[in-house]
């Protein structure tokens, strides 16, 4: 008892029970502090937490791809839709007329292709006929030249006999006239051959031009037909686009379209907020980022459900800069009255789809995120 604290000794002497209670309380406090320290070292050390975290998602902006008048609006605000559901219908009268015109143009192109093939065959036949005409003209030229040779020989013989008086001047004149006629016939035959050759060359050119329109093509590969088919496909696509469908599954938000409204191409009609593929952007202080790495496990709770519902996530990326760095008017830290402010960096956290399906979340909800940096 000689080593006892004098104060405790006085208490013990005054009230022994009270002294024992104080010693017991002091022991409990020390043990609790040791347990708390051990629990923190084993389970909480290396865990960084922030309540500056919000649910995010890749929203889809619904816009028409061509102008038109709205005839039907199939959905309302806050309505859940699936991918492919019809959202808005535009007046399709003009689009149907365009399809009919494109179909008629395609039919005409196919007719023209058939006509071109027939014309090419006819031109080839005409060119072959002109070749036969050349052969006939040459045959007539040969006959004319043979006749000229006979008439000239007869004229020369009569002209030789004319000096002896055996041939009268009348016979000699007739022979001379026959010779002139034979020469004229031969010249006409030569002209006919040249004309037939020119006509054949022209016919061959026409046949080549007609054949060029269809050479190496079929009715499915001809350029005019393919262009008409492309025009028809575009018209049908525009007709399909008069029915605006949901690109993704989600919740209809910011619906600002009404029946009878004239909308322009690209004008926003509504926004689809997805119910799947959600993530959390947690804004950690720069002093908390030293050990945060991609792939670490994150424990999350939502203010919507409270601590009774916990989500498990994974760190999938860290932003390239703080929110202040990309603000509309970045802070100018070069001024003389600069005050240091702890910056926050967004950390992207992927959520477990099964957990989100069991307890749905909405974009913008507040979350609390705890990252286990010991992994």
mmCIF file with all atom_site columns, N, CA, C and O in Angstrom, residues 332-339:
data_model
loop_
_atom_site.group_PDB
_atom_site.id
_atom_site.type_symbol
_atom_site.label_atom_id
_atom_site.label_alt_id
_atom_site.label_comp_id
_atom_site.label_asym_id
_atom_site.label_entity_id
_atom_site.label_seq_id
_atom_site.pdbx_PDB_ins_code
_atom_site.Cartn_x
_atom_site.Cartn_y
_atom_site.Cartn_z
_atom_site.occupancy
_atom_site.B_iso_or_equiv
_atom_site.pdbx_formal_charge
_atom_site.auth_seq_id
_atom_site.auth_comp_id
_atom_site.auth_asym_id
_atom_site.auth_atom_id
_atom_site.pdbx_PDB_model_num
ATOM 1  N N  . UNK A 1 332 ? -8.432 31.962 -60.222 1.00 0.00 ? 332 UNK A N  1
ATOM 2  C CA . UNK A 1 332 ? -7.158 32.598 -60.553 1.00 0.00 ? 332 UNK A CA 1
ATOM 3  C C  . UNK A 1 332 ? -6.317 32.663 -59.274 1.00 0.00 ? 332 UNK A C  1
ATOM 4  O O  . UNK A 1 332 ? -6.523 33.523 -58.411 1.00 0.00 ? 332 UNK A O  1
ATOM 5  N N  . UNK A 1 333 ? -5.400 31.716 -59.152 1.00 0.00 ? 333 UNK A N  1
ATOM 6  C CA . UNK A 1 333 ? -4.625 31.594 -57.917 1.00 0.00 ? 333 UNK A CA 1
ATOM 7  C C  . UNK A 1 333 ? -3.392 32.478 -57.891 1.00 0.00 ? 333 UNK A C  1
ATOM 8  O O  . UNK A 1 333 ? -2.605 32.412 -56.946 1.00 0.00 ? 333 UNK A O  1
ATOM 9  N N  . UNK A 1 334 ? -3.201 33.284 -58.921 1.00 0.00 ? 334 UNK A N  1
ATOM 10 C CA . UNK A 1 334 ? -2.011 34.135 -58.954 1.00 0.00 ? 334 UNK A CA 1
ATOM 11 C C  . UNK A 1 334 ? -2.221 35.459 -58.229 1.00 0.00 ? 334 UNK A C  1
ATOM 12 O O  . UNK A 1 334 ? -1.316 36.288 -58.181 1.00 0.00 ? 334 UNK A O  1
ATOM 13 N N  . UNK A 1 335 ? -3.414 35.696 -57.703 1.00 0.00 ? 335 UNK A N  1
ATOM 14 C CA . UNK A 1 335 ? -3.675 36.964 -57.029 1.00 0.00 ? 335 UNK A CA 1
ATOM 15 C C  . UNK A 1 335 ? -3.011 36.989 -55.658 1.00 0.00 ? 335 UNK A C  1
ATOM 16 O O  . UNK A 1 335 ? -2.691 35.954 -55.072 1.00 0.00 ? 335 UNK A O  1
ATOM 17 N N  . UNK A 1 336 ? -2.896 38.193 -55.115 1.00 0.00 ? 336 UNK A N  1
ATOM 18 C CA . UNK A 1 336 ? -2.206 38.339 -53.828 1.00 0.00 ? 336 UNK A CA 1
ATOM 19 C C  . UNK A 1 336 ? -3.019 37.882 -52.645 1.00 0.00 ? 336 UNK A C  1
ATOM 20 O O  . UNK A 1 336 ? -2.466 37.570 -51.594 1.00 0.00 ? 336 UNK A O  1
ATOM 21 N N  . UNK A 1 337 ? -4.351 37.837 -52.789 1.00 0.00 ? 337 UNK A N  1
ATOM 22 C CA . UNK A 1 337 ? -5.194 37.421 -51.661 1.00 0.00 ? 337 UNK A CA 1
ATOM 23 C C  . UNK A 1 337 ? -5.616 35.970 -51.790 1.00 0.00 ? 337 UNK A C  1
ATOM 24 O O  . UNK A 1 337 ? -6.720 35.585 -51.425 1.00 0.00 ? 337 UNK A O  1
ATOM 25 N N  . UNK A 1 338 ? -4.725 35.157 -52.326 1.00 0.00 ? 338 UNK A N  1
ATOM 26 C CA . UNK A 1 338 ? -5.041 33.746 -52.556 1.00 0.00 ? 338 UNK A CA 1
ATOM 27 C C  . UNK A 1 338 ? -5.212 33.013 -51.237 1.00 0.00 ? 338 UNK A C  1
ATOM 28 O O  . UNK A 1 338 ? -4.450 33.186 -50.282 1.00 0.00 ? 338 UNK A O  1
ATOM 29 N N  . UNK A 1 339 ? -6.244 32.172 -51.168 1.00 0.00 ? 339 UNK A N  1
ATOM 30 C CA . UNK A 1 339 ? -6.507 31.330 -50.004 1.00 0.00 ? 339 UNK A CA 1
ATOM 31 C C  . UNK A 1 339 ? -6.581 29.893 -50.497 1.00 0.00 ? 339 UNK A C  1
ATOM 32 O O  . UNK A 1 339 ? -7.353 29.589 -51.420 1.00 0.00 ? 339 UNK A O  1
#
